[in-house]
Coordinates of C-alpha atoms and ligand atoms in Angstrom, one line a residue:
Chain A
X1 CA 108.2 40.3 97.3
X2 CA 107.0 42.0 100.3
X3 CA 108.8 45.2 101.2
X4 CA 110.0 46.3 104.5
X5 CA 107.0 47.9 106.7
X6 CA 107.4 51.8 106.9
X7 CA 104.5 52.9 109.1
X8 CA 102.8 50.6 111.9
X9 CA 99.4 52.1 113.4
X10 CA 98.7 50.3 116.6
X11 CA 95.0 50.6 118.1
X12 CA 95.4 54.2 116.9
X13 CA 92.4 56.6 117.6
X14 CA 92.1 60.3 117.7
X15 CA 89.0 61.9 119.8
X16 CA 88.1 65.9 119.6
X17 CA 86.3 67.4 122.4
X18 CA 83.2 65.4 122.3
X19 CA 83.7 63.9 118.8
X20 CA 85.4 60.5 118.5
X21 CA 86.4 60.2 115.3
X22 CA 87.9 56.8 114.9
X23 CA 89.4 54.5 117.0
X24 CA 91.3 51.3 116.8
X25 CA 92.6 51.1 114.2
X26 CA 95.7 48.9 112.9
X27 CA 97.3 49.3 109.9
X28 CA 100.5 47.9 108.6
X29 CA 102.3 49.8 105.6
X30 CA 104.7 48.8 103.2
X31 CA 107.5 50.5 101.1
X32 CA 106.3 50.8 97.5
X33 CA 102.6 49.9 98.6
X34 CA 99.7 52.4 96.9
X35 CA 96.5 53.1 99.3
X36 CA 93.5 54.1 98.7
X37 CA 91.8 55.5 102.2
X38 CA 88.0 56.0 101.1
X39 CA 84.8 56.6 103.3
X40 CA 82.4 59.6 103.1
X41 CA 82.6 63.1 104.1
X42 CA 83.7 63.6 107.8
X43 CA 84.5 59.7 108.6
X44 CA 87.8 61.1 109.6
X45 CA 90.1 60.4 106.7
X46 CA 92.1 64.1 107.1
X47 CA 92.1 63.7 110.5
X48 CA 94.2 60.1 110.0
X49 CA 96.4 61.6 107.6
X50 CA 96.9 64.9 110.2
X51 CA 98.4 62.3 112.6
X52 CA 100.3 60.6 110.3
X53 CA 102.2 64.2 109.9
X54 CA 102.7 65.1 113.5
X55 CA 100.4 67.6 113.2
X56 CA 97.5 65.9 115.8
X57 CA 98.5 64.1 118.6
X58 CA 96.7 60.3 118.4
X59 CA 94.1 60.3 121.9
X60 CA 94.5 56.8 121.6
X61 CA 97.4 53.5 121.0
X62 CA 100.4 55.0 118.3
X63 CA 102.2 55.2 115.3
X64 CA 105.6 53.7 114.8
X65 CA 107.9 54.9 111.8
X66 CA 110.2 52.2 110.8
X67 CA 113.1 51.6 110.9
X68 CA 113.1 55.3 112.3
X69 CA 110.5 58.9 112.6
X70 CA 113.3 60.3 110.6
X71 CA 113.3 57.6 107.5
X72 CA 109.8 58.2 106.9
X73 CA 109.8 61.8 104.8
X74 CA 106.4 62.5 103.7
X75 CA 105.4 64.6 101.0
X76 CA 101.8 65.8 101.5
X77 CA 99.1 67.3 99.7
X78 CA 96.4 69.3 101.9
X79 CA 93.0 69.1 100.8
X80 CA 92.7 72.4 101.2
X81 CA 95.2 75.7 100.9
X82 CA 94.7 79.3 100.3
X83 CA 96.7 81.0 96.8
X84 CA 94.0 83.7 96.3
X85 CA 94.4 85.4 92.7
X86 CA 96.6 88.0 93.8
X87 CA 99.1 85.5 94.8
X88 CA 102.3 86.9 93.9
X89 CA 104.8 84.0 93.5
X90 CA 105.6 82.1 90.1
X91 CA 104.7 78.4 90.1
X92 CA 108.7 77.9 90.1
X93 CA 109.2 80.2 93.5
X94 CA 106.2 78.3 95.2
X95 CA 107.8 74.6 94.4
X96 CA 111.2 76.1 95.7
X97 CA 109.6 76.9 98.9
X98 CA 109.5 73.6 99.9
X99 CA 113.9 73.7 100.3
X100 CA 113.9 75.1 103.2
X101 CA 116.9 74.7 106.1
X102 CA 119.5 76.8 107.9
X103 CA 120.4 77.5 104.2
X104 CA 121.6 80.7 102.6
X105 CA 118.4 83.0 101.2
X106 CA 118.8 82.1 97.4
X107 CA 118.9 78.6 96.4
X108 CA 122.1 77.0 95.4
X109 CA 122.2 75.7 91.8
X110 CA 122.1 72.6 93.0
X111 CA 118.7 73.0 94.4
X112 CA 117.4 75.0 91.7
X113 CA 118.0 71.8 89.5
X114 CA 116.1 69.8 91.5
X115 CA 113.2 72.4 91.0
X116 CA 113.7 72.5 87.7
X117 CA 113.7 68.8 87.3
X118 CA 110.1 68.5 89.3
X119 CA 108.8 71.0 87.3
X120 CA 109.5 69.0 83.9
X121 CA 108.6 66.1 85.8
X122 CA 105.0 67.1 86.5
X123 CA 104.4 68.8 83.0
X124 CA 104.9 72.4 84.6
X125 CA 107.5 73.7 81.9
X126 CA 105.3 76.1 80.2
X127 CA 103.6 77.5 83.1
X128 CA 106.8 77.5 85.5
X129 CA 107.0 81.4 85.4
X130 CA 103.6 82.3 85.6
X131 CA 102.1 83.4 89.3
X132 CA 100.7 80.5 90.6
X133 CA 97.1 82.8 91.5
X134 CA 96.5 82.5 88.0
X135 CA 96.7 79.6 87.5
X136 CA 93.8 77.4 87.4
X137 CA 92.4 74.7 89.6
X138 CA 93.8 71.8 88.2
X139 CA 97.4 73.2 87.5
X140 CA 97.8 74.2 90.8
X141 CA 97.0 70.9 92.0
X142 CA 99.7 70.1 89.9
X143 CA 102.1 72.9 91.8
X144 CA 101.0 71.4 94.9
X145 CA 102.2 68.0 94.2
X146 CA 105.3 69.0 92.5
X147 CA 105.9 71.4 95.7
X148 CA 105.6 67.9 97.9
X149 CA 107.7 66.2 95.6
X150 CA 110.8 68.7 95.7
X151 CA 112.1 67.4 98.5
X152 CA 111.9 63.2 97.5
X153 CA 109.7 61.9 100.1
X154 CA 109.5 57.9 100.5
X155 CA 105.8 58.6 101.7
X156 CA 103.6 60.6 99.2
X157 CA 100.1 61.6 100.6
X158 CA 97.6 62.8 98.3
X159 CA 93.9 64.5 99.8
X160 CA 91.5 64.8 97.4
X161 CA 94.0 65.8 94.9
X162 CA 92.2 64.6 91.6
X163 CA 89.0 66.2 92.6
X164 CA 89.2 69.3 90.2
X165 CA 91.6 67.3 87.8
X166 CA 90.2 67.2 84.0
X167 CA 90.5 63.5 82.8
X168 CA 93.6 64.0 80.5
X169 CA 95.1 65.7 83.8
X170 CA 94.5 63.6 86.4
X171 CA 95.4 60.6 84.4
X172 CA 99.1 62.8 83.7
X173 CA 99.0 63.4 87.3
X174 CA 98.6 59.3 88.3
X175 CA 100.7 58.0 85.9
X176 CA 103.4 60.2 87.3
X177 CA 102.6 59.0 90.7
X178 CA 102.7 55.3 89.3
X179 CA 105.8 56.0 87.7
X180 CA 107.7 57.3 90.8
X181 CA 106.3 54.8 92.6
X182 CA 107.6 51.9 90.5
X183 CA 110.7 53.6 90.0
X184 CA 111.8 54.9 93.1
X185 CA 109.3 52.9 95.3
X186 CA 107.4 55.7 96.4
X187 CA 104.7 54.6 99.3
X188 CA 101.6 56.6 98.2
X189 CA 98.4 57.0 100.5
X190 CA 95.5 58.5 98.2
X191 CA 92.8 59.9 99.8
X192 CA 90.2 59.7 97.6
X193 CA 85.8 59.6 96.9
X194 CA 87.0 58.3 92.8
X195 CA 86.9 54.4 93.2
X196 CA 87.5 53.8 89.9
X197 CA 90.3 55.4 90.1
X198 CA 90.9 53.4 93.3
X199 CA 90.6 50.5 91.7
X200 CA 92.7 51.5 88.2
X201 CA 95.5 52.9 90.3
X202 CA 95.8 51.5 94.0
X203 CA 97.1 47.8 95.5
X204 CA 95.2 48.1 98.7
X205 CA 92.5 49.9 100.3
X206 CA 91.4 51.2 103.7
X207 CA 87.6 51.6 103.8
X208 CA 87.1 54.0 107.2
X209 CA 82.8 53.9 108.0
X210 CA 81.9 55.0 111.6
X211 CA 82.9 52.8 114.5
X212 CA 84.4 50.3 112.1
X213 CA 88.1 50.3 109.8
X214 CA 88.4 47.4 106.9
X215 CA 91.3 46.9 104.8
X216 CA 92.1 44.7 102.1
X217 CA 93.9 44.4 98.9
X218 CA 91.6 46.6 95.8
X219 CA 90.4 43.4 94.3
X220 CA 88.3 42.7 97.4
X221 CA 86.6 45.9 97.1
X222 CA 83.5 44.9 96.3
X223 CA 81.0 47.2 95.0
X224 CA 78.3 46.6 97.7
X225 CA 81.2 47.5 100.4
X226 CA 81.7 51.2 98.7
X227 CA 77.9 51.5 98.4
X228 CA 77.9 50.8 102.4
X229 CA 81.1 52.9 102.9
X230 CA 80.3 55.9 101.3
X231 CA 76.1 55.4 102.5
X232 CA 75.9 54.5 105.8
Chain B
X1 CA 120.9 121.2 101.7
X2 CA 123.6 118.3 102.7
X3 CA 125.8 121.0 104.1
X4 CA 123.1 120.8 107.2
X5 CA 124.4 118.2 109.8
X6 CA 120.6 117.2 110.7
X7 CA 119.3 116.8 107.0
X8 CA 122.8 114.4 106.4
X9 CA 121.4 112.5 109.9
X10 CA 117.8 112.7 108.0
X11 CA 118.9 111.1 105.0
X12 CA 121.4 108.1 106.5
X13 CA 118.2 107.3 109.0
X14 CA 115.7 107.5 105.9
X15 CA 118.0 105.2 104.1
X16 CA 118.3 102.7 106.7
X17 CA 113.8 102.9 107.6
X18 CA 113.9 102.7 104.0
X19 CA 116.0 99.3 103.3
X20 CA 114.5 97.8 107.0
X21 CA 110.4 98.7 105.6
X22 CA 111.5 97.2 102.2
X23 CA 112.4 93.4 103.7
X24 CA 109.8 93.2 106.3
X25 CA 107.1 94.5 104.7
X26 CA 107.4 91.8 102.1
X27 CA 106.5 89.7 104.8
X28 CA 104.3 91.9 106.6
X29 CA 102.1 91.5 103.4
X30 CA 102.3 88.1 102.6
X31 CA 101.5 87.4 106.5
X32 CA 98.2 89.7 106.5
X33 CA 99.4 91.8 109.0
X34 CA 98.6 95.3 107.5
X35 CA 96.4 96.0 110.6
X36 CA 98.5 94.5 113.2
X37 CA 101.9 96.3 112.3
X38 CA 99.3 99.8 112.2
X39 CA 98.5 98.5 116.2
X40 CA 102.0 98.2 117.0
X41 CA 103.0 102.0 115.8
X42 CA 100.3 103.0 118.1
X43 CA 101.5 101.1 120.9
X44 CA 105.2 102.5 119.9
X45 CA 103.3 106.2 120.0
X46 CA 102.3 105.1 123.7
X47 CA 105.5 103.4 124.2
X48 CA 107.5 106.8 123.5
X49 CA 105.3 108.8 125.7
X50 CA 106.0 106.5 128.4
X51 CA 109.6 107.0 127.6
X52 CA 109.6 110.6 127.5
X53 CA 107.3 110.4 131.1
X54 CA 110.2 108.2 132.5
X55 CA 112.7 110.5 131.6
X56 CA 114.1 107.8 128.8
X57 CA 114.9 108.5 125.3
X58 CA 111.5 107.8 123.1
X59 CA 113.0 105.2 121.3
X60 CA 114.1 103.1 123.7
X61 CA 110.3 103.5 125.5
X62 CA 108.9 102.6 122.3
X63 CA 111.3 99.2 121.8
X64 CA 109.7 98.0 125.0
X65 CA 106.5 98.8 124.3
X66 CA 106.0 97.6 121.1
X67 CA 108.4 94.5 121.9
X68 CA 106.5 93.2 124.8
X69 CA 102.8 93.8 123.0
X70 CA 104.4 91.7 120.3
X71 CA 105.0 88.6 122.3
X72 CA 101.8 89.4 124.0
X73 CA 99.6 89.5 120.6
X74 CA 101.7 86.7 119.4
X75 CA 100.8 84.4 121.9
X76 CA 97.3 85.8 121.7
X77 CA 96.2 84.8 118.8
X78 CA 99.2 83.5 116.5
X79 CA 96.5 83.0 113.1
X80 CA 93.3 83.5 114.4
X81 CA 90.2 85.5 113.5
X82 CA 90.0 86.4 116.7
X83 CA 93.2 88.1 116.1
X84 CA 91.4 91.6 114.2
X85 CA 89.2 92.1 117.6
X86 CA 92.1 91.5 120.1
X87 CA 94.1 93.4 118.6
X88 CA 91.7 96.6 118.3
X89 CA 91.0 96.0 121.8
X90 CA 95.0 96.0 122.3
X91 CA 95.8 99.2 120.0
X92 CA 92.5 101.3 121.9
X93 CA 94.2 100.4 125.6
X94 CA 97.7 101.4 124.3
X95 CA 96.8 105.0 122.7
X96 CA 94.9 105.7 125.7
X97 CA 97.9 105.5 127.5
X98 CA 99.7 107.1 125.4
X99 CA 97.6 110.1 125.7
X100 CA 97.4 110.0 129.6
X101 CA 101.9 109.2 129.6
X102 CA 102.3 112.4 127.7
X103 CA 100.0 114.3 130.0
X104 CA 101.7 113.3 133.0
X105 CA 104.9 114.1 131.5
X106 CA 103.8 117.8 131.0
X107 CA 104.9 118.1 127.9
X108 CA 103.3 120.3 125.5
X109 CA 101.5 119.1 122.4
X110 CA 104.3 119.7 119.7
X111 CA 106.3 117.2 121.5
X112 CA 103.2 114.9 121.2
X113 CA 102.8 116.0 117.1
X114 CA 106.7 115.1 117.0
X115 CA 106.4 111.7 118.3
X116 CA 103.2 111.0 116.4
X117 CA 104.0 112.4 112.7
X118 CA 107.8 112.0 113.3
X119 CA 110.2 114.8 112.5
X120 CA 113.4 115.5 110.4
X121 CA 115.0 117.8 112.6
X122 CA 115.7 116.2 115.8
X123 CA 117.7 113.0 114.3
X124 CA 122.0 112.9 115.5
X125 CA 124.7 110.8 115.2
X126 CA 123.5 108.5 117.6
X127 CA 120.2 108.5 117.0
X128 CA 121.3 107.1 113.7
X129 CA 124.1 104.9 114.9
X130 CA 121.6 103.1 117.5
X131 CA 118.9 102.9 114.6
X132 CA 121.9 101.1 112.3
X133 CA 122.5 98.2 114.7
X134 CA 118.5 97.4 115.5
X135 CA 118.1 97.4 111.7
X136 CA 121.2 94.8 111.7
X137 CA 119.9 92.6 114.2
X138 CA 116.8 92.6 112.5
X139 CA 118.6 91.8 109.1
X140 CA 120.7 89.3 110.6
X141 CA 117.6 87.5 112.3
X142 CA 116.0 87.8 108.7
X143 CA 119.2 86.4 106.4
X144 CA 119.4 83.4 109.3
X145 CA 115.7 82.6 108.8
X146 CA 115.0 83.5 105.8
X147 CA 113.7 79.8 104.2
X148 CA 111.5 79.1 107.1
X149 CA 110.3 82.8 107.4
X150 CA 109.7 82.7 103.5
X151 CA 107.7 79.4 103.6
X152 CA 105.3 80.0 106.5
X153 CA 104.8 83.7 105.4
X154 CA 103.8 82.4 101.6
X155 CA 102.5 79.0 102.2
X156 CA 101.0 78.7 105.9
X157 CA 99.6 75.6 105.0
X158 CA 102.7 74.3 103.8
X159 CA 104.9 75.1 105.9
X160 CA 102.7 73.2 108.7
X161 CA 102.5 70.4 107.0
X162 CA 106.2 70.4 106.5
X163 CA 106.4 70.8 110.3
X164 CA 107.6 74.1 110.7
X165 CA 107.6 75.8 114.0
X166 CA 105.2 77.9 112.7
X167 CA 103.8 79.6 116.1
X168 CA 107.5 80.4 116.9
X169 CA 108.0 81.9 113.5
X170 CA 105.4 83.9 113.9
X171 CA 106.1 85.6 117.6
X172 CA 109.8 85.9 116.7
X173 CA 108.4 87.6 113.1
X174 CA 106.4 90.0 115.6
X175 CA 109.1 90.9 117.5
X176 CA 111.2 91.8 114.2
X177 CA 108.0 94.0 113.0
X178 CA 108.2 95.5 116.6
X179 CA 111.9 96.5 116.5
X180 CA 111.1 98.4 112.6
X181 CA 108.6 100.3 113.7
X182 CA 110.5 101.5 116.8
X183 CA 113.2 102.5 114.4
X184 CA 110.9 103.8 111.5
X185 CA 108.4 106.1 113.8
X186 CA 112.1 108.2 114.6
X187 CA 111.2 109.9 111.1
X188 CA 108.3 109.6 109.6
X189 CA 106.1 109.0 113.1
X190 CA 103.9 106.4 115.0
X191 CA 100.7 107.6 112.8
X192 CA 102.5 106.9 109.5
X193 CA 104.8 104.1 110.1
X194 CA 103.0 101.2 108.4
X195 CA 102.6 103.2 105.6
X196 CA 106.4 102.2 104.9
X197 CA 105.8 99.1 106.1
X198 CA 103.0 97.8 104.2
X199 CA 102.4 99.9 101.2
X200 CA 105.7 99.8 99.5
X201 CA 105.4 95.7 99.5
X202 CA 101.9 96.0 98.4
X203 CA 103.4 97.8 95.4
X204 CA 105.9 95.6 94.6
X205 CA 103.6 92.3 95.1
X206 CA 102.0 93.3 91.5
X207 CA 105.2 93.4 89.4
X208 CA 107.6 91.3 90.7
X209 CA 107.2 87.3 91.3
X210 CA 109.9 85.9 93.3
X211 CA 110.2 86.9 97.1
X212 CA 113.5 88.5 95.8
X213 CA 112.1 90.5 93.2
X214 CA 109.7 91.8 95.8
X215 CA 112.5 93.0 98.3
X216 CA 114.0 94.7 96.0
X217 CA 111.1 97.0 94.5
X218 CA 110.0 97.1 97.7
X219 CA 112.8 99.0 99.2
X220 CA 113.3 100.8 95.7
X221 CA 110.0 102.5 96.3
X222 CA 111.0 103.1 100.0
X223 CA 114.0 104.9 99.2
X224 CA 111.8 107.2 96.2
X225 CA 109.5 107.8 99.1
X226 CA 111.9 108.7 101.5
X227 CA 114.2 110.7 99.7
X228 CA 111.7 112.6 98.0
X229 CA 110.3 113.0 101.2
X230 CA 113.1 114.7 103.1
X231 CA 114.1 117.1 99.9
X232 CA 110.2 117.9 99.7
X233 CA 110.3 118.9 102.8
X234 CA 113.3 120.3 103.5
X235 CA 112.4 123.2 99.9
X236 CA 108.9 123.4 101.4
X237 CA 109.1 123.0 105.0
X238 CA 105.5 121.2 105.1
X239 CA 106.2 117.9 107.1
X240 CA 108.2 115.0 105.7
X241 CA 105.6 112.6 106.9
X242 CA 102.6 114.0 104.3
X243 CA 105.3 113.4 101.4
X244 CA 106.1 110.3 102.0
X245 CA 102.9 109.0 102.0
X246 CA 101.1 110.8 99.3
X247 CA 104.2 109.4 97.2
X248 CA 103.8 105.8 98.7
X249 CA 99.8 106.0 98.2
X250 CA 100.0 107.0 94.9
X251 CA 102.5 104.4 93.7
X252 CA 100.0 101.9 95.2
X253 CA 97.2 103.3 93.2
X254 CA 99.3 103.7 89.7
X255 CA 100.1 99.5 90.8
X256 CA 96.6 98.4 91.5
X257 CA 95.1 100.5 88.3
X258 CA 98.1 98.4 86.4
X259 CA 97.1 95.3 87.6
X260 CA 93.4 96.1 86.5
X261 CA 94.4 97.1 83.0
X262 CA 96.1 93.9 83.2
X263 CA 93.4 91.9 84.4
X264 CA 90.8 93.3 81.9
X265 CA 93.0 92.6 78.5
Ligands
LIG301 N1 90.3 70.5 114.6 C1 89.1 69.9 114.8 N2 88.4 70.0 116.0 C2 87.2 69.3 116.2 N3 86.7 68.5 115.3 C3 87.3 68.3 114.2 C4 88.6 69.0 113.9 N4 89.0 68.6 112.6 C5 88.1 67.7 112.2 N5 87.1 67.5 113.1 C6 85.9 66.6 113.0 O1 86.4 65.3 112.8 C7 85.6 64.6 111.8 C8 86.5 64.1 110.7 O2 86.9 65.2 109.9 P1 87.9 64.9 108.7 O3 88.2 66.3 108.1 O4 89.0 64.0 109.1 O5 86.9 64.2 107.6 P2 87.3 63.6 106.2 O6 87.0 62.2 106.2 O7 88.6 64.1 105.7 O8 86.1 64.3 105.3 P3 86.1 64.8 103.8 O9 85.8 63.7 102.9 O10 84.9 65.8 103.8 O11 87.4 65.5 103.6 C9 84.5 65.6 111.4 O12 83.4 65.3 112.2 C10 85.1 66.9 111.8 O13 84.0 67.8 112.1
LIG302 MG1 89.2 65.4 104.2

């Protein structure tokens, strides 16, 4: 079965002042498909995912959302994000943030459902009303991803997220992925230095290495490719 | 001491600073903007000189003061680290004026010590009605953003990711800040504004959780502060301004020596 395509890249590039950081690149993604976008430090991988969300503007070709920009909601994950210890919210109040809209101030108890249901969701129920700046690494990774989640995206997109995750956690952590994405045909992009987990958990993978993109399904991903990708 | 006409005037504006300080300086705090809401009373202290040298009521020279810097720093430097330098640089130019505006007015320095550590005596029935309907605007802007304004203000990151007009957020939250501290400085003075508008919130951040919780303690503290203030004052006739922030300050300390004691079990 091949799904309908959600996200077309067409010869995209993106170029900083002085510092081209990819370019042509073509990529063709499908509802329920799982990514892994691998490649070593500073190939460009945030930088991809930044112009996925609107938040750069491409220097070069484009991206087309199908079958429109406003089908395509994308839950992301930042790689990076400040909550420094004295961060006063509870895990619950930082998920909720996510509902936002020309809403009243408190959330309506049909939204505070749909928090409630993330939170059980992502194995959150003990820690729900603890402040989230005490919590440790790894659980707020989990916040972070339940916080995307709140609002049902089609498109999930995940930077680095495992990286601090114990084994025990992150496998929780993908197995919930998996099962939304089986259930609800979730589209995940997972960017991600873990090929094992690459292999164990993704369908395709984009391999981004300076000057050159290469896609394929994760069987192809031979081990002398990630020893090039993440080398040279 | 209610049978006085200007200690009834003293109270309702305390009442209203008290409830305004409470909201925003949730914000104020979760934003990092301690240091920039301290610039903007001074520019309201330069702002109300001006006023005064133009022949217009203070307040209304400090609203356009402090309004127009906001935009100004806004557009400045919206997140930056430049932001702490620029607006140093801004907050030295603005006092200086300040200084010269009162000067050219010819007014003597008691009138400057009024505008700068605010006073209880010179408050009337307008001065309070025109306080009440900035303080609604602001709360009306505030209740009509609220989800966006809570989300960029506790999870920046987030809420740019989520696609948030963030930079627009941000000026128009200015601007809010602005109009509280033109209102505030009518009691407890330019010097001393942000003391109502950060350290209350700063308070409240270490008991209470949600962002509703925080409102709430914050402007519970406020009104302590305030209220204590004004009667302080008004049995000891030292100045208003000294009460309400030793009371303030040492709420913050008992909060932060709690959260240690918390921290260390
Ligand atoms: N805002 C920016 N302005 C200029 N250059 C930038 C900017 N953001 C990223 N870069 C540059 O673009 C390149 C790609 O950065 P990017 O963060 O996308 O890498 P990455 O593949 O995500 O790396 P990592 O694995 O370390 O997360 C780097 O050389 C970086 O220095
Ligand atoms: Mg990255």
């Amino acid at each position: 079965m091949t799904n309908a395509p959600i996200l077309k890249l067409d010869h995209l590039g993106v170029t900083f002042p002085n510092n081209p950081v990819f370019s042509d690149l073509n990529l063709t993604i499908r509802q329920g498909e799982v990514w892994s976008i691998i490649g070593k430090n500073g190939v460009g991988k945030t930088t991809l995912m930044r112009t996925l969300l609107h938040q750069l503007r491409p220097t070069q070709g484009k991206v087309t959302y199908l079958p429109s920009v406003n089908d395509v909601r994308i839950g992301y994950v930042p790689q990076f994000r400040n909550i420094d210890a004295d961060y006063p919210l509870t895990i619950r109040d930082f998920i909720g943030l996510n509902l936002t809209g020309w809403k009243l101030p408190w959330l309506s108890a049909k939204e505070r459902v749909k928090v409630q249901r993330i939170i059980e969701q992502t194995g959150l129920t003990e820690l729900a009303n603890r402040p989230i700046g005490q919590a440790s690494g790894g659980e707020k990774q989990k916040a972070y991803l339940a916080q995307a989640l709140v609002e049902a995206p089609n498109l999930l997109i995940l930077d680095e997220s495992t990286a601090s995750l114990d084994p025990v956690t992150k496998t929780e952590l993908l197995d919930l992925v998996t099962e939304l994405n089986q259930r609800l045909n979730l589209t995940v992009l997972f960017v991600t230095h873990d090929i094992p987990m690459a292999q164990k958990y993704t369908h395709q993978y984009l391999m981004m290495t300076p000057g050159k993109v290469e896609q394929g399904p994760i069987s192809q991903l031979t081990d002398d490719k990630v020893w090039e990708g993440e080398n040279v | 001491m209610f049978s006085y006409e200007f200690m009834r005037n003293a109270f309702a504006a305390g009442t209203i600073i008290a409830v305004i300080c409470g909201i925003m300086g949730v914000f104020v705090i979760a934003r990092n903007m301690s240091f920039l809401t301290h610039t903007l009373s001074e520019i309201g202290f330069s702002g109300a000189a001006f006023g005064v040298f133009a022949g217009w009521a203070p307040l209304n020279g400090m609203l356009l003061f402090t309004v127009v810097s906001s935009v100004i720093v806004g557009q400045l430097s919206a997140r930056s680290e430049r932001r702490e330098a620029a607006t140093s640089a801004i907050s030295a130019l603005f006092i200086g004026m300040g200084i010269l505006f009162l000067s050219l007015a010819n007014k003597n320095a008691s009138y400057a010590t009024s505008i700068l550590f605010g006073s209880v005596i010179g408050i009337s029935v307008s001065d309070v009605r025109q306080m009440l309907w900035l303080s609604l605007v602001v709360l009306i802007v505030v209740f009509v953003l609220y989800r966006f304004l809570k989300f960029d203000s506790f999870d920046h990151t987030g809420a740019r990711v989520k696609g948030l007009w963030t930079n627009a957020l941000s000026i128009t939250f200015l601007v809010l800040v602005a109009l509280s501290v033109s209102v505030a400085a009518q009691i407890v003075g330019s010097l001393l504004i942000f003391i109502l508008l950060t350290l209350p919130a700063a308070t409240a951040k270490y008991f209470a959780h949600t962002v509703g919780g925080m409102m709430v303690l914050a402007i519970a503290l406020a009104l302590i502060g305030v209220w204590s203030g004004l009667t302080l004052s008004y049995f000891t006739n030292y100045p208003v301004s000294f009460f309400i922030a030793a009371i303030e300050a040492i709420f913050y300390f008992v909060a932060l020596g709690w959260q240690r004691l918390q921290t260390a079990e």
